[in-house]
PDB file of C-alpha atoms and ligand atoms in Angstrom:
ATOM      1  CA  MET G   1      -3.313 -13.952  14.183  1.00 96.00           C
ATOM      2  CA  GLN G   2      -2.663 -17.673  14.049  1.00 98.00           C
ATOM      3  CA  PHE G   3      -2.535 -19.488  10.713  1.00 98.00           C
ATOM      4  CA  ASP G   4      -2.981 -23.273  10.702  1.00 98.00           C
ATOM      5  CA  ILE G   5      -2.122 -24.870   7.374  1.00 98.00           C
ATOM      6  CA  ILE G   6      -3.280 -28.427   6.732  1.00 98.00           C
ATOM      7  CA  THR G   7      -1.380 -30.125   3.914  1.00 98.00           C
ATOM      8  CA  ILE G   8      -0.060 -33.445   2.662  1.00 98.00           C
ATOM      9  CA  PHE G   9       3.230 -31.701   1.738  1.00 98.00           C
ATOM     10  CA  PRO G  10       4.391 -29.874   4.886  1.00 98.00           C
ATOM     11  CA  GLU G  11       7.978 -29.673   3.561  1.00 98.00           C
ATOM     12  CA  ILE G  12       6.863 -27.337   0.775  1.00 98.00           C
ATOM     13  CA  PHE G  13       6.511 -24.601   3.378  1.00 98.00           C
ATOM     14  CA  SER G  14      10.027 -24.852   4.745  1.00 95.00           C
ATOM     15  CA  GLY G  15      11.771 -21.605   4.016  1.00 97.00           C
ATOM     16  CA  VAL G  16       8.967 -19.622   2.394  1.00 97.00           C
ATOM     17  CA  PHE G  17       7.985 -17.822   5.568  1.00 98.00           C
ATOM     18  CA  ASP G  18      11.570 -17.206   6.690  1.00 98.00           C
ATOM     19  CA  PHE G  19      12.063 -13.935   4.835  1.00 97.00           C
ATOM     20  CA  GLY G  20      11.037 -10.311   4.881  1.00 96.00           C
ATOM     21  CA  ILE G  21       7.782  -9.084   6.324  1.00 97.00           C
ATOM     22  CA  VAL G  22       6.344 -12.504   7.222  1.00 98.00           C
ATOM     23  CA  ARG G  23       9.501 -13.460   9.106  1.00 98.00           C
ATOM     24  CA  ARG G  24       9.496 -10.160  10.973  1.00 97.00           C
ATOM     25  CA  ALA G  25       5.814 -10.577  11.845  1.00 98.00           C
ATOM     26  CA  VAL G  26       6.551 -14.025  13.302  1.00 98.00           C
ATOM     27  CA  GLU G  27       9.526 -12.699  15.258  1.00 98.00           C
ATOM     28  CA  ALA G  28       7.417  -9.834  16.602  1.00 98.00           C
ATOM     29  CA  SER G  29       4.725 -12.371  17.655  1.00 98.00           C
ATOM     30  CA  LEU G  30       2.184 -10.626  15.451  1.00 98.00           C
ATOM     31  CA  ILE G  31       1.467 -13.932  13.737  1.00 98.00           C
ATOM     32  CA  GLU G  32       2.031 -17.637  14.295  1.00 98.00           C
ATOM     33  CA  ILE G  33       2.173 -20.140  11.444  1.00 98.00           C
ATOM     34  CA  HIS G  34       1.511 -23.801  12.249  1.00 98.00           C
ATOM     35  CA  ILE G  35       1.933 -26.411   9.535  1.00 98.00           C
ATOM     36  CA  HIS G  36       0.018 -29.680  10.034  1.00 98.00           C
ATOM     37  CA  ASP G  37       0.744 -32.870   8.121  1.00 98.00           C
ATOM     38  CA  LEU G  38      -2.619 -34.335   7.133  1.00 98.00           C
ATOM     39  CA  ARG G  39      -1.103 -37.840   7.252  1.00 98.00           C
ATOM     40  CA  ASP G  40      -0.648 -37.425  11.025  1.00 98.00           C
ATOM     41  CA  TYR G  41      -4.454 -37.565  11.222  1.00 98.00           C
ATOM     42  CA  THR G  42      -4.797 -40.901   9.406  1.00 98.00           C
ATOM     43  CA  HIS G  43      -5.162 -44.186  11.265  1.00 95.00           C
ATOM     44  CA  GLY G  44      -4.073 -46.942   8.888  1.00 92.00           C
ATOM     45  CA  ARG G  45      -0.573 -48.201   8.248  1.00 95.00           C
ATOM     46  CA  HIS G  46      -0.636 -46.660   4.778  1.00 96.00           C
ATOM     47  CA  ARG G  47      -1.504 -43.186   6.075  1.00 97.00           C
ATOM     48  CA  GLN G  48      -3.959 -42.911   3.203  1.00 97.00           C
ATOM     49  CA  VAL G  49      -5.418 -39.475   2.589  1.00 97.00           C
ATOM     50  CA  ASP G  50      -7.150 -40.075  -0.753  1.00 97.00           C
ATOM     51  CA  ASP G  51      -9.369 -42.652  -2.419  1.00 97.00           C
ATOM     52  CA  ARG G  52     -11.175 -43.385  -5.676  1.00 97.00           C
ATOM     53  CA  PRO G  53     -14.318 -41.357  -6.391  1.00 96.00           C
ATOM     54  CA  PHE G  54     -17.710 -42.986  -5.852  1.00 97.00           C
ATOM     55  CA  GLY G  55     -19.417 -43.209  -9.237  1.00 97.00           C
ATOM     56  CA  GLY G  56     -16.114 -43.768 -11.007  1.00 97.00           C
ATOM     57  CA  GLY G  57     -14.054 -41.439 -13.109  1.00 95.00           C
ATOM     58  CA  ALA G  58     -10.495 -40.255 -13.229  1.00 94.00           C
ATOM     59  CA  GLY G  59      -8.383 -39.042 -10.331  1.00 95.00           C
ATOM     60  CA  MET G  60      -8.582 -39.347  -6.586  1.00 97.00           C
ATOM     61  CA  VAL G  61     -10.555 -37.541  -3.906  1.00 97.00           C
ATOM     62  CA  MET G  62      -9.311 -36.437  -0.475  1.00 97.00           C
ATOM     63  CA  LYS G  63     -10.914 -38.631   2.180  1.00 97.00           C
ATOM     64  CA  PRO G  64     -13.137 -37.015   4.801  1.00 98.00           C
ATOM     65  CA  GLU G  65     -11.841 -38.642   8.017  1.00 98.00           C
ATOM     66  CA  PRO G  66      -8.296 -37.209   8.167  1.00 98.00           C
ATOM     67  CA  LEU G  67      -9.599 -33.750   7.283  1.00 98.00           C
ATOM     68  CA  PHE G  68     -12.344 -33.869   9.930  1.00 98.00           C
ATOM     69  CA  ARG G  69      -9.820 -35.011  12.552  1.00 98.00           C
ATOM     70  CA  ALA G  70      -7.230 -32.407  11.567  1.00 98.00           C
ATOM     71  CA  VAL G  71      -9.657 -29.486  11.500  1.00 98.00           C
ATOM     72  CA  GLU G  72     -11.283 -30.543  14.767  1.00 98.00           C
ATOM     73  CA  ALA G  73      -7.864 -30.887  16.392  1.00 98.00           C
ATOM     74  CA  VAL G  74      -6.944 -27.298  15.546  1.00 98.00           C
ATOM     75  CA  THR G  75     -10.337 -25.618  16.015  1.00 97.00           C
ATOM     76  CA  THR G  76     -12.001 -27.291  18.986  1.00 95.00           C
ATOM     77  CA  GLY G  77     -12.749 -24.671  21.603  1.00 95.00           C
ATOM     78  CA  VAL G  78     -11.473 -21.845  19.411  1.00 94.00           C
ATOM     79  CA  PRO G  79     -13.951 -19.031  18.791  1.00 91.00           C
ATOM     80  CA  ASP G  80     -13.921 -16.809  15.700  1.00 82.00           C
ATOM     81  CA  VAL G  81     -12.116 -19.189  13.403  1.00 92.00           C
ATOM     82  CA  ASN G  82     -12.313 -19.269   9.632  1.00 95.00           C
ATOM     83  CA  VAL G  83     -11.711 -22.596   7.928  1.00 98.00           C
ATOM     84  CA  ALA G  84     -10.854 -21.899   4.323  1.00 98.00           C
ATOM     85  CA  LEU G  85     -10.397 -24.498   1.618  1.00 98.00           C
ATOM     86  CA  LEU G  86      -8.064 -23.468  -1.189  1.00 98.00           C
ATOM     87  CA  SER G  87      -9.541 -24.646  -4.455  1.00 97.00           C
ATOM     88  CA  PRO G  88     -10.185 -23.330  -7.967  1.00 96.00           C
ATOM     89  CA  GLN G  89     -13.926 -23.516  -7.191  1.00 95.00           C
ATOM     90  CA  GLY G  90     -13.729 -20.899  -4.456  1.00 97.00           C
ATOM     91  CA  ARG G  91     -14.626 -17.229  -4.453  1.00 98.00           C
ATOM     92  CA  LEU G  92     -11.823 -15.107  -5.786  1.00 98.00           C
ATOM     93  CA  PHE G  93      -9.209 -14.138  -3.205  1.00 98.00           C
ATOM     94  CA  GLY G  94      -8.405 -10.450  -3.472  1.00 96.00           C
ATOM     95  CA  GLN G  95      -7.618  -7.541  -1.187  1.00 95.00           C
ATOM     96  CA  PRO G  96     -11.199  -7.401   0.235  1.00 94.00           C
ATOM     97  CA  VAL G  97     -11.073 -11.082   1.298  1.00 97.00           C
ATOM     98  CA  ALA G  98      -7.564 -10.534   2.724  1.00 97.00           C
ATOM     99  CA  GLU G  99      -8.899  -7.614   4.780  1.00 96.00           C
ATOM    100  CA  GLU G 100     -11.746  -9.786   6.053  1.00 96.00           C
ATOM    101  CA  TYR G 101      -9.283 -12.520   7.129  1.00 97.00           C
ATOM    102  CA  ALA G 102      -6.926 -10.000   8.735  1.00 96.00           C
ATOM    103  CA  ARG G 103      -9.683  -9.095  11.213  1.00 95.00           C
ATOM    104  CA  LYS G 104      -9.867 -12.702  12.476  1.00 95.00           C
ATOM    105  CA  SER G 105      -7.714 -14.150  15.225  1.00 96.00           C
ATOM    106  CA  ARG G 106      -7.441 -17.622  13.663  1.00 97.00           C
ATOM    107  CA  LEU G 107      -7.406 -18.841  10.089  1.00 98.00           C
ATOM    108  CA  VAL G 108      -7.230 -22.497   9.095  1.00 98.00           C
ATOM    109  CA  LEU G 109      -6.136 -23.132   5.508  1.00 98.00           C
ATOM    110  CA  ILE G 110      -6.813 -26.531   3.974  1.00 98.00           C
ATOM    111  CA  CYS G 111      -4.668 -27.238   0.944  1.00 98.00           C
ATOM    112  CA  GLY G 112      -6.738 -29.275  -1.491  1.00 95.00           C
ATOM    113  CA  ARG G 113      -5.011 -31.786  -3.759  1.00 88.00           C
ATOM    114  CA  TYR G 114      -6.015 -34.356  -6.361  1.00 82.00           C
ATOM    115  CA  GLU G 115      -9.420 -33.939  -8.015  1.00 87.00           C
ATOM    116  CA  GLY G 116     -10.821 -32.316  -4.909  1.00 92.00           C
ATOM    117  CA  VAL G 117     -12.038 -33.065  -1.408  1.00 97.00           C
ATOM    118  CA  ASP G 118     -15.010 -35.135  -0.303  1.00 98.00           C
ATOM    119  CA  GLU G 119     -18.066 -32.860  -0.465  1.00 97.00           C
ATOM    120  CA  ARG G 120     -18.966 -33.640   3.172  1.00 98.00           C
ATOM    121  CA  VAL G 121     -15.877 -31.666   4.156  1.00 98.00           C
ATOM    122  CA  VAL G 122     -17.054 -28.741   2.063  1.00 97.00           C
ATOM    123  CA  GLU G 123     -20.556 -28.901   3.533  1.00 97.00           C
ATOM    124  CA  GLN G 124     -19.735 -29.514   7.187  1.00 97.00           C
ATOM    125  CA  LEU G 125     -16.290 -28.249   7.943  1.00 97.00           C
ATOM    126  CA  ILE G 126     -15.281 -25.242   5.966  1.00 97.00           C
ATOM    127  CA  THR G 127     -16.536 -21.706   6.376  1.00 97.00           C
ATOM    128  CA  ASP G 128     -15.094 -20.475   3.107  1.00 97.00           C
ATOM    129  CA  GLU G 129     -13.688 -21.749  -0.195  1.00 98.00           C
ATOM    130  CA  VAL G 130     -11.197 -19.494  -1.953  1.00 98.00           C
ATOM    131  CA  SER G 131      -9.349 -19.468  -5.247  1.00 98.00           C
ATOM    132  CA  ILE G 132      -6.359 -17.252  -5.980  1.00 98.00           C
ATOM    133  CA  GLY G 133      -7.210 -16.973  -9.666  1.00 98.00           C
ATOM    134  CA  ASP G 134      -8.876 -18.567 -12.645  1.00 97.00           C
ATOM    135  CA  TYR G 135      -6.194 -21.141 -13.315  1.00 97.00           C
ATOM    136  CA  VAL G 136      -5.568 -24.610 -11.949  1.00 96.00           C
ATOM    137  CA  LEU G 137      -2.538 -25.287  -9.761  1.00 97.00           C
ATOM    138  CA  SER G 138      -1.409 -28.710  -8.594  1.00 96.00           C
ATOM    139  CA  GLY G 139      -2.690 -28.038  -5.103  1.00 97.00           C
ATOM    140  CA  GLY G 140      -3.623 -25.470  -2.508  1.00 98.00           C
ATOM    141  CA  GLU G 141      -0.125 -25.083  -1.021  1.00 98.00           C
ATOM    142  CA  ILE G 142       1.052 -22.179  -3.181  1.00 98.00           C
ATOM    143  CA  PRO G 143      -2.335 -20.446  -2.768  1.00 98.00           C
ATOM    144  CA  ALA G 144      -1.994 -20.874   1.031  1.00 98.00           C
ATOM    145  CA  MET G 145       1.394 -19.115   0.865  1.00 98.00           C
ATOM    146  CA  VAL G 146      -0.232 -16.303  -1.097  1.00 98.00           C
ATOM    147  CA  VAL G 147      -2.990 -15.949   1.506  1.00 98.00           C
ATOM    148  CA  VAL G 148      -0.587 -15.939   4.486  1.00 98.00           C
ATOM    149  CA  ASP G 149       1.669 -13.346   2.856  1.00 98.00           C
ATOM    150  CA  THR G 150      -1.163 -11.043   1.777  1.00 98.00           C
ATOM    151  CA  VAL G 151      -3.022 -11.229   5.093  1.00 98.00           C
ATOM    152  CA  THR G 152       0.145 -10.748   7.161  1.00 98.00           C
ATOM    153  CA  ARG G 153       0.867  -7.437   5.424  1.00 97.00           C
ATOM    154  CA  LEU G 154      -2.488  -6.186   6.689  1.00 96.00           C
ATOM    155  CA  ILE G 155      -1.891  -7.016  10.354  1.00 97.00           C
ATOM    156  CA  PRO G 156      -1.276  -3.765  12.233  1.00 95.00           C
ATOM    157  CA  GLY G 157       2.457  -3.384  12.882  1.00 95.00           C
ATOM    158  CA  ALA G 158       3.566  -5.910  10.236  1.00 96.00           C
ATOM    159  CA  LEU G 159       4.824  -3.299   7.808  1.00 94.00           C
ATOM    160  CA  GLY G 160       7.649  -1.001   8.846  1.00 81.00           C
ATOM    161  CA  CYS G 161       6.654   2.548   9.711  1.00 64.00           C
ATOM    162  CA  GLU G 162       8.022   3.924   6.445  1.00 47.00           C
ATOM    163  CA  GLN G 163       5.782   1.556   4.549  1.00 58.00           C
ATOM    164  CA  SER G 164       2.063   1.680   4.591  1.00 62.00           C
ATOM    165  CA  ALA G 165      -0.468  -0.828   3.372  1.00 57.00           C
ATOM    166  CA  GLU G 166      -2.743   2.066   2.578  1.00 59.00           C
ATOM    167  CA  ARG G 167      -0.462   3.462  -0.076  1.00 55.00           C
ATOM    168  CA  GLU G 168      -0.012   0.264  -1.998  1.00 61.00           C
ATOM    169  CA  SER G 169      -1.754  -1.021  -5.076  1.00 63.00           C
ATOM    170  CA  PHE G 170      -5.345  -2.031  -4.454  1.00 66.00           C
ATOM    171  CA  SER G 171      -5.711  -0.752  -0.925  1.00 61.00           C
ATOM    172  CA  GLY G 172      -7.434   2.299  -2.330  1.00 76.00           C
ATOM    173  CA  GLY G 173      -8.796   0.199  -5.168  1.00 86.00           C
ATOM    174  CA  LEU G 174      -6.245   1.720  -7.573  1.00 91.00           C
ATOM    175  CA  LEU G 175      -2.952   0.499  -9.017  1.00 94.00           C
ATOM    176  CA  ASP G 176       0.282   1.930  -7.678  1.00 93.00           C
ATOM    177  CA  TYR G 177       2.000   4.981  -9.218  1.00 95.00           C
ATOM    178  CA  PRO G 178       5.502   4.680 -10.795  1.00 97.00           C
ATOM    179  CA  HIS G 179       8.530   4.814  -8.473  1.00 97.00           C
ATOM    180  CA  TYR G 180      12.022   6.218  -9.098  1.00 98.00           C
ATOM    181  CA  THR G 181      15.206   6.280  -7.049  1.00 98.00           C
ATOM    182  CA  ARG G 182      18.841   7.381  -7.423  1.00 97.00           C
ATOM    183  CA  PRO G 183      20.655   8.032  -9.697  1.00 98.00           C
ATOM    184  CA  ALA G 184      18.766  11.084 -10.956  1.00 97.00           C
ATOM    185  CA  GLU G 185      20.148  10.412 -14.404  1.00 98.00           C
ATOM    186  CA  TYR G 186      20.823   6.964 -15.836  1.00 98.00           C
ATOM    187  CA  ARG G 187      21.653   6.371 -19.508  1.00 98.00           C
ATOM    188  CA  ASP G 188      20.160   9.777 -20.253  1.00 98.00           C
ATOM    189  CA  LEU G 189      16.917   8.756 -18.522  1.00 98.00           C
ATOM    190  CA  LYS G 190      15.532  11.078 -15.872  1.00 98.00           C
ATOM    191  CA  PRO G 191      12.668  10.807 -13.406  1.00 98.00           C
ATOM    192  CA  PRO G 192       9.823  13.320 -13.798  1.00 98.00           C
ATOM    193  CA  GLU G 193      10.924  16.779 -12.584  1.00 98.00           C
ATOM    194  CA  VAL G 194       8.099  17.038 -10.081  1.00 98.00           C
ATOM    195  CA  LEU G 195       9.544  14.213  -7.959  1.00 98.00           C
ATOM    196  CA  LEU G 196      12.759  16.197  -7.467  1.00 98.00           C
ATOM    197  CA  SER G 197      10.948  19.472  -6.803  1.00 98.00           C
ATOM    198  CA  GLY G 198      10.429  19.012  -3.083  1.00 98.00           C
ATOM    199  CA  ASN G 199       6.853  20.258  -3.521  1.00 98.00           C
ATOM    200  CA  HIS G 200       4.941  17.627  -1.584  1.00 97.00           C
ATOM    201  CA  ALA G 201       1.477  18.749  -2.619  1.00 97.00           C
ATOM    202  CA  GLU G 202       2.498  18.618  -6.286  1.00 98.00           C
ATOM    203  CA  ILE G 203       4.126  15.210  -5.793  1.00 97.00           C
ATOM    204  CA  GLU G 204       0.964  13.863  -4.190  1.00 95.00           C
ATOM    205  CA  ARG G 205      -1.141  15.213  -7.053  1.00 94.00           C
ATOM    206  CA  TRP G 206       1.204  13.657  -9.651  1.00 96.00           C
ATOM    207  CA  ARG G 207       1.187  10.274  -7.913  1.00 95.00           C
ATOM    208  CA  ARG G 208      -2.567  10.205  -7.603  1.00 92.00           C
ATOM    209  CA  ARG G 209      -2.974  11.119 -11.220  1.00 94.00           C
ATOM    210  CA  LYS G 210      -0.538   8.409 -12.344  1.00 95.00           C
ATOM    211  CA  SER G 211      -2.392   5.859 -10.202  1.00 93.00           C
ATOM    212  CA  ILE G 212      -5.673   6.734 -11.835  1.00 93.00           C
ATOM    213  CA  GLU G 213      -4.130   6.824 -15.322  1.00 94.00           C
ATOM    214  CA  LYS G 214      -2.517   3.404 -14.916  1.00 95.00           C
ATOM    215  CA  THR G 215      -5.708   1.933 -13.496  1.00 94.00           C
ATOM    216  CA  LEU G 216      -7.795   3.337 -16.346  1.00 94.00           C
ATOM    217  CA  ARG G 217      -5.426   1.895 -18.926  1.00 95.00           C
ATOM    218  CA  ARG G 218      -4.756  -1.501 -17.379  1.00 97.00           C
ATOM    219  CA  ARG G 219      -7.642  -2.302 -15.062  1.00 96.00           C
ATOM    220  CA  PRO G 220     -10.698  -0.194 -15.934  1.00 94.00           C
ATOM    221  CA  ASP G 221     -12.792  -2.804 -14.108  1.00 94.00           C
ATOM    222  CA  LEU G 222     -11.328  -1.552 -10.806  1.00 92.00           C
ATOM    223  CA  ILE G 223     -12.573   1.964 -11.519  1.00 91.00           C
ATOM    224  CA  ARG G 224     -15.968   0.691 -12.577  1.00 88.00           C
ATOM    225  CA  ASP G 225     -16.326  -1.170  -9.264  1.00 82.00           C
ATOM    226  CA  ARG G 226     -15.522   1.890  -7.136  1.00 80.00           C
ATOM    227  CA  THR G 227     -17.936   4.440  -5.805  1.00 80.00           C
ATOM    228  CA  LEU G 228     -16.408   7.713  -6.875  1.00 80.00           C
ATOM    229  CA  SER G 229     -16.441  11.082  -5.164  1.00 81.00           C
ATOM    230  CA  GLU G 230     -17.250  14.122  -7.340  1.00 87.00           C
ATOM    231  CA  ASP G 231     -13.564  15.107  -7.282  1.00 80.00           C
ATOM    232  CA  GLU G 232     -12.509  11.683  -8.437  1.00 80.00           C
ATOM    233  CA  GLN G 233     -15.117  11.677 -11.179  1.00 86.00           C
ATOM    234  CA  ARG G 234     -13.871  15.053 -12.414  1.00 87.00           C
ATOM    235  CA  GLU G 235     -10.242  13.897 -12.324  1.00 85.00           C
ATOM    236  CA  ILE G 236     -11.069  10.738 -14.244  1.00 88.00           C
ATOM    237  CA  GLU G 237     -12.936  12.696 -16.917  1.00 90.00           C
ATOM    238  CA  GLU G 238      -9.932  15.004 -17.309  1.00 88.00           C
ATOM    239  CA  ILE G 239      -7.536  12.097 -17.631  1.00 86.00           C
ATOM    240  CA  LEU G 240      -9.786  10.328 -20.133  1.00 87.00           C
ATOM    241  CA  LYS G 241      -9.872  13.493 -22.213  1.00 88.00           C
ATOM    242  CA  GLU G 242      -6.043  13.641 -22.154  1.00 83.00           C
ATOM    243  CA  ILE G 243      -5.731   9.986 -23.101  1.00 78.00           C
ATOM    244  CA  ASP G 244      -8.031  10.609 -26.088  1.00 80.00           C
ATOM    245  CA  GLU G 245      -5.950  13.553 -27.312  1.00 80.00           C
TER     246      GLU G 245
HETATM  247  N1  ADE E   1      -5.845 -25.285  -6.093  1.00 64.57           N
HETATM  248  C1  ADE E   1      -5.639 -25.471  -7.415  1.00 64.57           C
HETATM  249  N2  ADE E   1      -5.797 -24.346  -8.105  1.00 64.57           N
HETATM  250  C2  ADE E   1      -6.105 -23.372  -7.200  1.00 64.57           C
HETATM  251  C3  ADE E   1      -6.403 -21.993  -7.278  1.00 64.57           C
HETATM  252  N3  ADE E   1      -6.408 -21.348  -8.448  1.00 64.57           N
HETATM  253  N4  ADE E   1      -6.682 -21.332  -6.148  1.00 64.57           N
HETATM  254  C4  ADE E   1      -6.701 -21.978  -4.961  1.00 64.57           C
HETATM  255  N5  ADE E   1      -6.448 -23.285  -4.812  1.00 64.57           N
HETATM  256  C5  ADE E   1      -6.152 -23.982  -5.921  1.00 64.57           C
END
């Protein structure tokens, strides 16, 4: 998978991809990350990337020409490419969108700034507009980092063999269960007995139950949005009864 990030602040990205899973994915050639300075696609001496909005009003708008040139430079002749604009107006980026992106071979991320980008860019150039949440950041750079990190974790081989994307929060549409590690006793606090029992079937059952419990308490919307098997439905009813008691 190749990520192309188009930004007016390329320096923001120095360092962020040099750690952990993303770094390993780059080193293993599972992904490539190319950062493009939008100002390199301007023509004038001032390398201007924004201008005042037609019709007046506050703030500046990102000009169309540099964005058209930049996107065309990185996508011409490339099949199966998504061009995503990061903006608070986009559809919500979550695990399902990440999974969709992870199936592509190329993803272009345009980091919006100022009041927004010229609508001709939105209409003609982008295939997708995504927001990482219902809050307004100063630009699309941090959201682009979020997208690269989340999508990279889903690329086959990116996670070590002891880790698995399938077991994590959200991949099954549920929150993660609680984790414990050594020491077995700390300030009189002990992990649940079952985790030390060596009984793998019981451990699995406990973890699943905790996942469902936590999801019901914190994010009932996730359960509502799932299609449930009969077993799951029964388990949820049992847990709800326990929570009531
Ligand atoms: N740019 C500013 N706010 C944003 C958000 N919430 N998501 C994506 N891009 C943004």
